Amino acid sequence: MPSDTVTLPPRDEAAVAGVIDTLRGQMGDRVQTGAAIRAQHGHTTTWLATQAPDAVVFVRSTEEVQAVVRACAAARVPVIPYGTGTSLEGHLNAPAGGISIDLSAMDQVLEVNAADLDCRVQPGVTRTALNTYLRDTGLFFPVDPGADASLGGMAATRASGTNAVRYGTMRDAVLGLKAVLPNGEVMTSAHRARKTSAGYDLTRLMVGSEGTLGIITELTLRLHGIPDSISAATCAFPTVEDACNTAIEALQMGLPVARMELMDALSVKAVNLHSKLGLPETPMLLLEFHGSAAGVAEQAESFGLIAEEHGGQGFRWTANPQERNKLWQARHDAYWAFHTLMPGLKSVSTDVCVPISSLAECVARAREKAEGMDLTTPVLGHVGDGNFHMLVPLQEGDPDQMRRVKGFLGWLAELAISYQGTCTGEHGIGQGKMPYLVAELGPEAVAVMRAIKGAVDPLNIMNPGKIFDLGNAGPLQT
Amino acid sequence: MPSDTVTLPPRDEAAVAGVIDTLRGQMGDRVQTGAAIRAQHGHTTTWLATQAPDAVVFVRSTEEVQAVVRACAAARVPVIPYGTGTSLEGHLNAPAGGISIDLSAMDQVLEVNAADLDCRVQPGVTRTALNTYLRDTGLFFPVDPGADASLGGMAATRASGTNAVRYGTMRDAVLGLKAVLPNGEVMTSAHRARKTSAGYDLTRLMVGSEGTLGIITELTLRLHGIPDSISAATCAFPTVEDACNTAIEALQMGLPVARMELMDALSVKAVNLHSKLGLPETPMLLLEFHGSAAGVAEQAESFGLIAEEHGGQGFRWTANPQERNKLWQARHDAYWAFHTLMPGLKSVSTDVCVPISSLAECVARAREKAEGMDLTTPVLGHVGDGNFHMLVPLQEGDPDQMRRVKGFLGWLAELAISYQGTCTGEHGIGQGKMPYLVAELGPEAVAVMRAIKGAVDPLNIMNPGKIFDLGNAGPLQT
């Protein structure tokens, strides 16, 4: 059974006050304790209640992060790293109070090595800022989670997005990193070689560790050459299953699709309402192909043939940039269209990911279940990865609806697990998905995570109360 | 300064004898203690002396691995996993004695999910056995380290090979795994979703952990569709630098090269001697392109144009399978050609990996240094990754030459580190590269590795004496 128990460090008001005093002495008014700033830094975009930190420190350097961590370690006060605040699972909440370290001012691109297709950045650089910086180099950074998140936060949550099917996730994008450890020292996980077998893969351990093992203060990222040509395509399908089977066949053929997004009929209806697009209200795939001019034409046409075999209708493709944007407008507007469809409601985004052969069935069962619970939930899917998001409407202040939403989220996580999938493809566990981690991986894996946490952060000061309850965080017992 | 100190568990003959008795009771004559079998299981293909285990157990199931680990844990006796014995860095040695677990009989492909492009295998399946099994599915497993290694061993050492530039390494190929932990329990690191953000990335922690954290007993691997067409190409260059610059430009253009191998003039001379090929004795690139018929033609031709700009001569390409094999014959024969070049000598393969912009300079300096030390060293490079192997001749029983070889290996590791590279791109640390790990990553990273080792394997029974000296393996100190 999943457990809701969380082991938090004891709260010591005097210790917190002492740390704030110490930090004020070092950083002056870059240490803020106003209620609005604190609430904003514990803000969460989900159904989880805000749990504000005791103070926010706006750091400018790795040395300052070290100073904060050392002060907090000495006083056993929690530290919570903050990038742009776009987390969806309560990663930024401070359930035991503590100091939020705002890294947004560490926003420098330190180095671009064009010949090596890599760069070194501070954690507060956002993905669009990096791509703006790179615009004259012929290179780009592909990972695109939608939000203009900070690269440090994207690494910490192992984010991905629409083009992971071609370019991978933050797991693949980070060559190495520097992180301030819970003891205040700075660790280098790897340098700039494109591959390495040198010891434990600490890069990948830190990527997705959600601030619980250290604070990332520098990233070495892999870049890609901007393709000569980009083509986009859209196609309508009779059913979600037809769309998924088309996607599966394209991947099996080795078609190097760069993006392959699914919208269900309800999502299409929402964007029709919102953007007056007049699209047929059936499931739809949106695609992007990267390569040479001849290559992207060939890819789009090959895809069109596969789609036709699976009942695809109205297949269109173009390599013209303006036309491309028009074809993709439905996807770009999807999030906002939700609010047109359900005015006045917030939404919670689910994030399950399953083997792609189970995607259609999983989506169908989830839709049916949601309807049975009187929840209207448009579906957006990164279909090449088997990852899909349902936008579940949230009526704040309606406990019955909240109970149904929570019930649905738990049911959906278990459904994904039953398909050998995961409760989270790209948003992370945070607070919101803690109940499902043991159900997904079993107690043995979680015991290893706890043992690692206990060994790297024995005082439990690093973003406590996230990912798993601490339980016995000591060495594995024989 | 790198340290040579290794902390090994104390050796207890009575405990070892007790474990062997216990295991014989369970597995009969699949527990072997003959000198030849023991020596073969501690065999190493490098300059490292063989350190045989006390016994070899030929296991058939995860449950049997658990039984061996439990018996060893109870008696504090080391366990060393064994796949095919193709490790190059002494991973299989038993410096403190113990039980070698031979996993080669766990050789079943358990499941192929063609629609999901994945499969589930036991660790003793070799990469060619898997590809033979897959031959009717239209899918293949890409990672190719040369040797027909076991997939469990390839995962444990984070192996890669000639097509990592396109398909990645074992880091990318493993979706999830099961491993017997040091306490005898079985951990599942992840299931079959193509991406996940669920907690610490235990899959990537186990991949490359060289048997020091657990024994992999099952792997879920990512497969790829066999491309419609494959073309191969070769080109000679005036200098290694010209060849490297061609490679860099091709990658920057986003040309999806599947393999891109460098042979230096000495390697070409060796294969000319060995296989009577009559190739011009200058540096050479060998390439492979995967895609549609039109795509691979376009890729080969685009590459030819880039090569020409960098002084490439005699560029040839073909999509005909027989012609392809002929073009690549030089690379296939390179390892054996070494022995024709230097009859009677063994060789040690170096494995440094540097940012590709430094590759040409690093190769040139390494060649110069080797010549200055009177070592004749052909160079083979996975140039798209910046990873190159020098085959350093080894005259067994010649202490002066051995000293020079060791000196050269250390110098080369430091050179690669000075270029922000790594001492090992794909062979792992094992025993052979332990002195360089701290120099490469610093004491902070190695302290984190030690803390993890101490938390997951507090008795230090899992392949002790590998990767790093144990030092203080307790939690990180503030």
PDB file of N, CA and C in Angstrom, chain A residues 205-259:
ATOM      1  N   LEU A 205      22.297  10.566 -11.439  1.00  0.00           N
ATOM      2  CA  LEU A 205      21.710  10.499 -10.092  1.00  0.00           C
ATOM      3  C   LEU A 205      21.158  11.865  -9.681  1.00  0.00           C
ATOM      4  N   MET A 206      21.892  12.936 -10.004  1.00  0.00           N
ATOM      5  CA  MET A 206      21.441  14.282  -9.642  1.00  0.00           C
ATOM      6  C   MET A 206      20.264  14.722 -10.514  1.00  0.00           C
ATOM      7  N   VAL A 207      20.292  14.343 -11.809  1.00  0.00           N
ATOM      8  CA  VAL A 207      19.179  14.702 -12.693  1.00  0.00           C
ATOM      9  C   VAL A 207      17.943  13.912 -12.236  1.00  0.00           C
ATOM     10  N   GLY A 208      16.931  14.617 -11.796  1.00  0.00           N
ATOM     11  CA  GLY A 208      15.721  13.956 -11.295  1.00  0.00           C
ATOM     12  C   GLY A 208      15.712  13.774  -9.788  1.00  0.00           C
ATOM     13  N   SER A 209      16.740  14.273  -9.090  1.00  0.00           N
ATOM     14  CA  SER A 209      16.767  14.093  -7.634  1.00  0.00           C
ATOM     15  C   SER A 209      16.009  15.210  -6.918  1.00  0.00           C
ATOM     16  N   GLU A 210      15.449  16.156  -7.665  1.00  0.00           N
ATOM     17  CA  GLU A 210      14.481  17.130  -7.137  1.00  0.00           C
ATOM     18  C   GLU A 210      15.020  17.932  -5.953  1.00  0.00           C
ATOM     19  N   GLY A 211      16.309  18.236  -5.991  1.00  0.00           N
ATOM     20  CA  GLY A 211      16.871  19.075  -4.929  1.00  0.00           C
ATOM     21  C   GLY A 211      17.067  18.355  -3.609  1.00  0.00           C
ATOM     22  N   THR A 212      16.891  17.034  -3.590  1.00  0.00           N
ATOM     23  CA  THR A 212      16.996  16.316  -2.313  1.00  0.00           C
ATOM     24  C   THR A 212      18.408  15.828  -2.016  1.00  0.00           C
ATOM     25  N   LEU A 213      19.330  15.934  -2.989  1.00  0.00           N
ATOM     26  CA  LEU A 213      20.704  15.462  -2.766  1.00  0.00           C
ATOM     27  C   LEU A 213      21.728  16.584  -2.907  1.00  0.00           C
ATOM     28  N   GLY A 214      21.304  17.726  -3.405  1.00  0.00           N
ATOM     29  CA  GLY A 214      22.236  18.826  -3.610  1.00  0.00           C
ATOM     30  C   GLY A 214      21.574  19.870  -4.482  1.00  0.00           C
ATOM     31  N   ILE A 215      22.260  20.984  -4.658  1.00  0.00           N
ATOM     32  CA  ILE A 215      21.711  22.086  -5.445  1.00  0.00           C
ATOM     33  C   ILE A 215      22.602  22.304  -6.658  1.00  0.00           C
ATOM     34  N   ILE A 216      22.026  22.135  -7.826  1.00  0.00           N
ATOM     35  CA  ILE A 216      22.782  22.257  -9.078  1.00  0.00           C
ATOM     36  C   ILE A 216      23.151  23.723  -9.292  1.00  0.00           C
ATOM     37  N   THR A 217      24.449  23.995  -9.463  1.00  0.00           N
ATOM     38  CA  THR A 217      24.872  25.383  -9.656  1.00  0.00           C
ATOM     39  C   THR A 217      25.534  25.599 -11.018  1.00  0.00           C
ATOM     40  N   GLU A 218      25.708  24.532 -11.776  1.00  0.00           N
ATOM     41  CA  GLU A 218      26.261  24.673 -13.126  1.00  0.00           C
ATOM     42  C   GLU A 218      25.900  23.416 -13.906  1.00  0.00           C
ATOM     43  N   LEU A 219      25.614  23.613 -15.206  1.00  0.00           N
ATOM     44  CA  LEU A 219      25.256  22.486 -16.068  1.00  0.00           C
ATOM     45  C   LEU A 219      26.084  22.533 -17.340  1.00  0.00           C
ATOM     46  N   THR A 220      26.603  21.391 -17.764  1.00  0.00           N
ATOM     47  CA  THR A 220      27.170  21.270 -19.102  1.00  0.00           C
ATOM     48  C   THR A 220      26.139  20.536 -19.937  1.00  0.00           C
ATOM     49  N   LEU A 221      25.675  21.196 -20.998  1.00  0.00           N
ATOM     50  CA  LEU A 221      24.545  20.676 -21.777  1.00  0.00           C
ATOM     51  C   LEU A 221      24.962  20.331 -23.191  1.00  0.00           C
ATOM     52  N   ARG A 222      24.360  19.303 -23.710  1.00  0.00           N
ATOM     53  CA  ARG A 222      24.569  18.888 -25.083  1.00  0.00           C
ATOM     54  C   ARG A 222      23.676  19.717 -26.009  1.00  0.00           C
ATOM     55  N   LEU A 223      24.239  20.211 -27.073  1.00  0.00           N
ATOM     56  CA  LEU A 223      23.465  20.993 -28.043  1.00  0.00           C
ATOM     57  C   LEU A 223      23.348  20.213 -29.352  1.00  0.00           C
ATOM     58  N   HIS A 224      22.505  20.705 -30.231  1.00  0.00           N
ATOM     59  CA  HIS A 224      22.307  20.054 -31.525  1.00  0.00           C
ATOM     60  C   HIS A 224      22.365  21.094 -32.630  1.00  0.00           C
ATOM     61  N   GLY A 225      22.797  20.678 -33.811  1.00  0.00           N
ATOM     62  CA  GLY A 225      22.798  21.572 -34.964  1.00  0.00           C
ATOM     63  C   GLY A 225      21.361  21.863 -35.380  1.00  0.00           C
ATOM     64  N   ILE A 226      21.055  23.129 -35.656  1.00  0.00           N
ATOM     65  CA  ILE A 226      19.718  23.451 -36.164  1.00  0.00           C
ATOM     66  C   ILE A 226      19.564  22.776 -37.524  1.00  0.00           C
ATOM     67  N   PRO A 227      18.499  22.012 -37.697  1.00  0.00           N
ATOM     68  CA  PRO A 227      18.368  21.285 -38.966  1.00  0.00           C
ATOM     69  C   PRO A 227      18.223  22.254 -40.148  1.00  0.00           C
ATOM     70  N   ASP A 228      18.715  21.828 -41.299  1.00  0.00           N
ATOM     71  CA  ASP A 228      18.573  22.612 -42.528  1.00  0.00           C
ATOM     72  C   ASP A 228      17.121  22.948 -42.790  1.00  0.00           C
ATOM     73  N   SER A 229      16.284  21.985 -42.548  1.00  0.00           N
ATOM     74  CA  SER A 229      14.873  22.156 -42.898  1.00  0.00           C
ATOM     75  C   SER A 229      14.001  21.509 -41.823  1.00  0.00           C
ATOM     76  N   ILE A 230      12.827  22.096 -41.623  1.00  0.00           N
ATOM     77  CA  ILE A 230      11.859  21.563 -40.669  1.00  0.00           C
ATOM     78  C   ILE A 230      10.526  21.488 -41.389  1.00  0.00           C
ATOM     79  N   SER A 231       9.897  20.336 -41.343  1.00  0.00           N
ATOM     80  CA  SER A 231       8.544  20.265 -41.891  1.00  0.00           C
ATOM     81  C   SER A 231       7.570  19.916 -40.778  1.00  0.00           C
ATOM     82  N   ALA A 232       6.336  20.362 -40.915  1.00  0.00           N
ATOM     83  CA  ALA A 232       5.291  20.050 -39.949  1.00  0.00           C
ATOM     84  C   ALA A 232       4.157  19.364 -40.686  1.00  0.00           C
ATOM     85  N   ALA A 233       3.415  18.559 -39.951  1.00  0.00           N
ATOM     86  CA  ALA A 233       2.287  17.856 -40.564  1.00  0.00           C
ATOM     87  C   ALA A 233       1.180  17.683 -39.543  1.00  0.00           C
ATOM     88  N   THR A 234      -0.049  17.575 -40.023  1.00  0.00           N
ATOM     89  CA  THR A 234      -1.169  17.216 -39.144  1.00  0.00           C
ATOM     90  C   THR A 234      -2.032  16.197 -39.861  1.00  0.00           C
ATOM     91  N   CYS A 235      -2.718  15.412 -39.051  1.00  0.00           N
ATOM     92  CA  CYS A 235      -3.604  14.407 -39.625  1.00  0.00           C
ATOM     93  C   CYS A 235      -4.697  14.093 -38.611  1.00  0.00           C
ATOM     94  N   ALA A 236      -5.928  13.947 -39.075  1.00  0.00           N
ATOM     95  CA  ALA A 236      -7.049  13.569 -38.210  1.00  0.00           C
ATOM     96  C   ALA A 236      -7.252  12.057 -38.299  1.00  0.00           C
ATOM     97  N   PHE A 237      -7.721  11.453 -37.220  1.00  0.00           N
ATOM     98  CA  PHE A 237      -7.930  10.002 -37.183  1.00  0.00           C
ATOM     99  C   PHE A 237      -9.308   9.687 -36.614  1.00  0.00           C
ATOM    100  N   PRO A 238      -9.890   8.548 -37.050  1.00  0.00           N
ATOM    101  CA  PRO A 238     -11.201   8.168 -36.510  1.00  0.00           C
ATOM    102  C   PRO A 238     -11.146   7.926 -35.001  1.00  0.00           C
ATOM    103  N   THR A 239     -10.061   7.310 -34.516  1.00  0.00           N
ATOM    104  CA  THR A 239      -9.968   6.979 -33.091  1.00  0.00           C
ATOM    105  C   THR A 239      -8.555   7.260 -32.585  1.00  0.00           C
ATOM    106  N   VAL A 240      -8.434   7.377 -31.265  1.00  0.00           N
ATOM    107  CA  VAL A 240      -7.114   7.518 -30.639  1.00  0.00           C
ATOM    108  C   VAL A 240      -6.255   6.305 -30.979  1.00  0.00           C
ATOM    109  N   GLU A 241      -6.878   5.139 -31.043  1.00  0.00           N
ATOM    110  CA  GLU A 241      -6.134   3.920 -31.351  1.00  0.00           C
ATOM    111  C   GLU A 241      -5.503   3.996 -32.736  1.00  0.00           C
ATOM    112  N   ASP A 242      -6.255   4.492 -33.713  1.00  0.00           N
ATOM    113  CA  ASP A 242      -5.682   4.632 -35.061  1.00  0.00           C
ATOM    114  C   ASP A 242      -4.476   5.565 -35.037  1.00  0.00           C
ATOM    115  N   ALA A 243      -4.598   6.656 -34.288  1.00  0.00           N
ATOM    116  CA  ALA A 243      -3.489   7.610 -34.201  1.00  0.00           C
ATOM    117  C   ALA A 243      -2.275   6.942 -33.542  1.00  0.00           C
ATOM    118  N   CYS A 244      -2.512   6.192 -32.461  1.00  0.00           N
ATOM    119  CA  CYS A 244      -1.399   5.530 -31.762  1.00  0.00           C
ATOM    120  C   CYS A 244      -0.751   4.477 -32.653  1.00  0.00           C
ATOM    121  N   ASN A 245      -1.561   3.706 -33.369  1.00  0.00           N
ATOM    122  CA  ASN A 245      -0.977   2.673 -34.232  1.00  0.00           C
ATOM    123  C   ASN A 245      -0.141   3.290 -35.347  1.00  0.00           C
ATOM    124  N   THR A 246      -0.554   4.434 -35.829  1.00  0.00           N
ATOM    125  CA  THR A 246       0.246   5.149 -36.830  1.00  0.00           C
ATOM    126  C   THR A 246       1.603   5.539 -36.228  1.00  0.00           C
ATOM    127  N   ALA A 247       1.551   6.063 -35.012  1.00  0.00           N
ATOM    128  CA  ALA A 247       2.794   6.466 -34.333  1.00  0.00           C
ATOM    129  C   ALA A 247       3.728   5.275 -34.143  1.00  0.00           C
ATOM    130  N   ILE A 248       3.161   4.163 -33.684  1.00  0.00           N
ATOM    131  CA  ILE A 248       3.976   2.960 -33.451  1.00  0.00           C
ATOM    132  C   ILE A 248       4.657   2.527 -34.752  1.00  0.00           C
ATOM    133  N   GLU A 249       3.888   2.498 -35.844  1.00  0.00           N
ATOM    134  CA  GLU A 249       4.467   2.027 -37.108  1.00  0.00           C
ATOM    135  C   GLU A 249       5.562   2.967 -37.604  1.00  0.00           C
ATOM    136  N   ALA A 250       5.355   4.262 -37.415  1.00  0.00           N
ATOM    137  CA  ALA A 250       6.382   5.225 -37.833  1.00  0.00           C
ATOM    138  C   ALA A 250       7.685   5.002 -37.055  1.00  0.00           C
ATOM    139  N   LEU A 251       7.577   4.745 -35.753  1.00  0.00           N
ATOM    140  CA  LEU A 251       8.773   4.513 -34.941  1.00  0.00           C
ATOM    141  C   LEU A 251       9.448   3.198 -35.331  1.00  0.00           C
ATOM    142  N   GLN A 252       8.632   2.160 -35.563  1.00  0.00           N
ATOM    143  CA  GLN A 252       9.213   0.871 -35.960  1.00  0.00           C
ATOM    144  C   GLN A 252       9.969   0.981 -37.273  1.00  0.00           C
ATOM    145  N   MET A 253       9.452   1.834 -38.170  1.00  0.00           N
ATOM    146  CA  MET A 253      10.137   2.031 -39.457  1.00  0.00           C
ATOM    147  C   MET A 253      11.407   2.850 -39.301  1.00  0.00           C
ATOM    148  N   GLY A 254      11.635   3.374 -38.099  1.00  0.00           N
ATOM    149  CA  GLY A 254      12.830   4.179 -37.872  1.00  0.00           C
ATOM    150  C   GLY A 254      12.712   5.592 -38.418  1.00  0.00           C
ATOM    151  N   LEU A 255      11.486   6.039 -38.676  1.00  0.00           N
ATOM    152  CA  LEU A 255      11.273   7.420 -39.130  1.00  0.00           C
ATOM    153  C   LEU A 255      11.704   8.365 -38.001  1.00  0.00           C
ATOM    154  N   PRO A 256      12.685   9.225 -38.242  1.00  0.00           N
ATOM    155  CA  PRO A 256      13.209  10.044 -37.135  1.00  0.00           C
ATOM    156  C   PRO A 256      12.331  11.259 -36.828  1.00  0.00           C
ATOM    157  N   VAL A 257      11.118  10.996 -36.407  1.00  0.00           N
ATOM    158  CA  VAL A 257      10.155  12.059 -36.078  1.00  0.00           C
ATOM    159  C   VAL A 257      10.729  12.942 -34.971  1.00  0.00           C
ATOM    160  N   ALA A 258      10.628  14.262 -35.119  1.00  0.00           N
ATOM    161  CA  ALA A 258      11.163  15.163 -34.095  1.00  0.00           C
ATOM    162  C   ALA A 258      10.122  15.493 -33.027  1.00  0.00           C
ATOM    163  N   ARG A 259       8.883  15.622 -33.438  1.00  0.00           N
ATOM    164  CA  ARG A 259       7.779  15.806 -32.484  1.00  0.00           C
ATOM    165  C   ARG A 259       6.598  15.018 -33.011  1.00  0.00           C
TER     166      ARG A 259
END
